[in-house]
């Protein structure tokens, strides 16, 4: 029997991604607690203002950015999800000029929901796959470090 609290928590996370897809950052902000913390590999923990800049930068680089929730599970106050993130590289991203390439990569995350708001997020994304798709990293980067040579 599904927990109604778990279902409500999953709905909060679904709404976050719906509002991201609509590029409605004000509606997204209403779903986050005032002390929201966002964790992303390679970056220090971000408060809402830093998290917002992170998302706006991604949206500028990929104006058709779309988050598709593939799986979502809730346990207690935590919601885990798996996403497919897609878009077209039409703006500078991490110093890489626009390539007009369509990209699609996976992301997973866990959100902590407190009083119906997202209090904390831990997110991982296939940034290596993204960078390969826009040509910033060769798709066969691991092969170039191999000790075997071809004639």
Tab-separated table of C-alpha atoms in Angstrom:
chain	number	residue	atom	x	y	z
A	1	UNK	CA	0.000	0.000	0.000
A	2	UNK	CA	1.625	3.295	-1.102
A	3	UNK	CA	2.221	5.946	1.527
A	4	UNK	CA	0.269	9.119	0.839
A	5	UNK	CA	3.230	11.104	2.231
A	6	UNK	CA	5.538	9.315	-0.212
A	7	UNK	CA	3.150	10.052	-3.084
A	8	UNK	CA	2.962	13.719	-2.057
A	9	UNK	CA	6.765	13.913	-1.867
A	10	UNK	CA	7.111	12.343	-5.332
A	11	UNK	CA	4.607	14.895	-6.674
A	12	UNK	CA	6.750	17.763	-5.311
A	13	UNK	CA	9.788	16.402	-7.194
A	14	UNK	CA	7.745	15.844	-10.378
A	15	UNK	CA	6.548	19.475	-10.159
A	16	UNK	CA	10.132	20.726	-9.834
A	17	UNK	CA	11.007	19.098	-13.168
A	18	UNK	CA	7.741	20.218	-14.821
A	19	UNK	CA	8.519	23.821	-13.846
A	20	UNK	CA	12.133	23.457	-15.030
A	21	UNK	CA	10.756	22.236	-18.375
A	22	UNK	CA	8.483	25.311	-18.501
A	23	UNK	CA	11.505	27.470	-17.546
A	24	UNK	CA	9.444	28.894	-14.677
A	25	UNK	CA	12.150	29.443	-12.066
A	26	UNK	CA	9.771	31.393	-9.788
A	27	UNK	CA	7.414	28.406	-9.488
A	28	UNK	CA	10.421	26.139	-8.877
A	29	UNK	CA	11.656	28.415	-6.094
A	30	UNK	CA	8.316	28.044	-4.260
A	31	UNK	CA	8.955	24.279	-4.066
A	32	UNK	CA	12.296	24.708	-2.275
A	33	UNK	CA	12.754	25.399	1.408
A	34	UNK	CA	14.440	28.747	2.209
A	35	UNK	CA	17.515	26.845	3.467
A	36	UNK	CA	17.687	24.537	0.417
A	37	UNK	CA	21.102	22.965	-0.273
A	38	UNK	CA	22.048	21.475	-3.671
A	39	UNK	CA	24.943	19.014	-3.971
A	40	UNK	CA	26.558	18.348	-7.368
A	41	UNK	CA	29.890	16.550	-7.979
A	42	UNK	CA	32.834	18.882	-8.404
A	43	UNK	CA	31.023	21.881	-6.925
A	44	UNK	CA	30.693	23.095	-3.345
A	45	UNK	CA	27.226	22.743	-1.770
A	46	UNK	CA	24.966	25.437	-3.247
A	47	UNK	CA	22.258	27.517	-1.617
A	48	UNK	CA	19.146	28.412	-3.649
A	49	UNK	CA	20.769	31.462	-5.317
A	50	UNK	CA	23.765	29.407	-6.497
A	51	UNK	CA	21.501	26.518	-7.536
A	52	UNK	CA	19.327	28.946	-9.509
A	53	UNK	CA	22.409	30.335	-11.329
A	54	UNK	CA	23.472	26.741	-12.090
A	55	UNK	CA	20.064	25.979	-13.681
A	56	UNK	CA	19.869	29.313	-15.519
A	57	UNK	CA	23.361	28.728	-16.958
A	58	UNK	CA	22.324	25.263	-18.139
A	59	UNK	CA	19.122	26.696	-19.666
A	60	UNK	CA	21.100	29.413	-21.465
A	61	UNK	CA	23.471	26.836	-22.977
A	62	UNK	CA	20.600	24.430	-23.773
A	63	UNK	CA	17.489	26.624	-24.291
A	64	UNK	CA	15.277	23.604	-25.039
A	65	UNK	CA	16.497	21.788	-21.916
A	66	UNK	CA	14.072	19.017	-20.965
A	67	UNK	CA	13.997	16.731	-17.928
A	68	UNK	CA	12.118	13.441	-18.319
A	69	UNK	CA	11.476	11.511	-15.110
A	70	UNK	CA	12.112	7.855	-15.978
A	71	UNK	CA	11.827	6.389	-12.457
A	72	UNK	CA	10.812	7.850	-9.117
A	73	UNK	CA	10.704	6.184	-5.695
A	74	UNK	CA	9.895	7.533	-2.246
A	75	UNK	CA	10.935	6.247	1.168
A	76	UNK	CA	10.206	8.358	4.235
A	77	UNK	CA	11.239	11.950	3.517
A	78	UNK	CA	13.536	10.980	0.604
A	79	UNK	CA	12.635	10.799	-3.086
A	80	UNK	CA	15.024	9.082	-5.516
A	81	UNK	CA	14.729	9.613	-9.253
A	82	UNK	CA	16.356	8.779	-12.568
A	83	UNK	CA	16.140	11.272	-15.412
A	84	UNK	CA	16.892	11.616	-19.087
A	85	UNK	CA	18.057	15.175	-19.726
A	86	UNK	CA	18.043	16.448	-23.300
A	87	UNK	CA	18.565	19.665	-25.189
A	88	UNK	CA	20.385	21.419	-28.016
A	89	UNK	CA	23.737	23.112	-27.374
A	90	UNK	CA	22.934	26.663	-28.537
A	91	UNK	CA	24.859	28.724	-25.974
A	92	UNK	CA	28.306	28.631	-24.371
A	93	UNK	CA	28.657	25.797	-21.874
A	94	UNK	CA	31.680	25.450	-19.568
A	95	UNK	CA	33.672	27.630	-21.984
A	96	UNK	CA	32.630	25.539	-25.012
A	97	UNK	CA	31.053	27.606	-27.805
A	98	UNK	CA	27.659	26.431	-29.130
A	99	UNK	CA	27.800	23.387	-31.391
A	100	UNK	CA	24.064	23.077	-32.240
A	101	UNK	CA	24.381	19.408	-31.291
A	102	UNK	CA	21.435	17.646	-29.705
A	103	UNK	CA	22.405	15.948	-26.454
A	104	UNK	CA	20.805	13.402	-24.175
A	105	UNK	CA	22.289	12.159	-20.924
A	106	UNK	CA	21.200	10.527	-17.697
A	107	UNK	CA	21.015	11.962	-14.221
A	108	UNK	CA	20.038	10.525	-10.852
A	109	UNK	CA	19.206	12.272	-7.643
A	110	UNK	CA	17.835	12.084	-4.153
A	111	UNK	CA	15.747	14.893	-2.715
A	112	UNK	CA	14.979	15.355	0.966
A	113	UNK	CA	11.456	16.722	1.385
A	114	UNK	CA	10.608	18.588	4.605
A	115	UNK	CA	7.141	20.073	5.164
A	116	UNK	CA	6.265	19.647	1.475
A	117	UNK	CA	9.361	21.491	0.218
A	118	UNK	CA	12.696	20.297	-1.185
A	119	UNK	CA	15.209	20.897	1.607
A	120	UNK	CA	18.247	19.202	0.069
A	121	UNK	CA	19.252	17.571	-3.243
A	122	UNK	CA	22.100	15.218	-4.102
A	123	UNK	CA	22.430	14.942	-7.883
A	124	UNK	CA	24.767	13.055	-10.216
A	125	UNK	CA	24.780	13.464	-13.991
A	126	UNK	CA	26.648	11.864	-16.870
A	127	UNK	CA	28.723	14.977	-17.491
A	128	UNK	CA	31.374	12.909	-19.306
A	129	UNK	CA	28.727	11.736	-21.780
A	130	UNK	CA	27.464	15.301	-22.190
A	131	UNK	CA	30.970	16.661	-22.834
A	132	UNK	CA	31.614	13.871	-25.379
A	133	UNK	CA	28.353	14.687	-27.191
A	134	UNK	CA	29.299	18.361	-27.602
A	135	UNK	CA	32.815	17.391	-28.709
A	136	UNK	CA	34.681	18.778	-25.678
A	137	UNK	CA	36.086	15.318	-24.893
A	138	UNK	CA	36.795	12.709	-27.592
A	139	UNK	CA	34.236	9.890	-27.477
A	140	UNK	CA	37.099	7.385	-27.382
A	141	UNK	CA	39.134	9.303	-24.758
A	142	UNK	CA	39.946	6.100	-22.877
A	143	UNK	CA	41.358	4.524	-26.057
A	144	UNK	CA	43.860	7.341	-26.568
A	145	UNK	CA	45.564	6.428	-23.275
A	146	UNK	CA	45.906	2.798	-24.278
A	147	UNK	CA	49.457	1.474	-24.671
A	148	UNK	CA	48.568	-0.365	-27.877
A	149	UNK	CA	49.160	1.365	-31.179
A	150	UNK	CA	47.641	0.700	-34.556
A	151	UNK	CA	49.540	0.672	-37.822
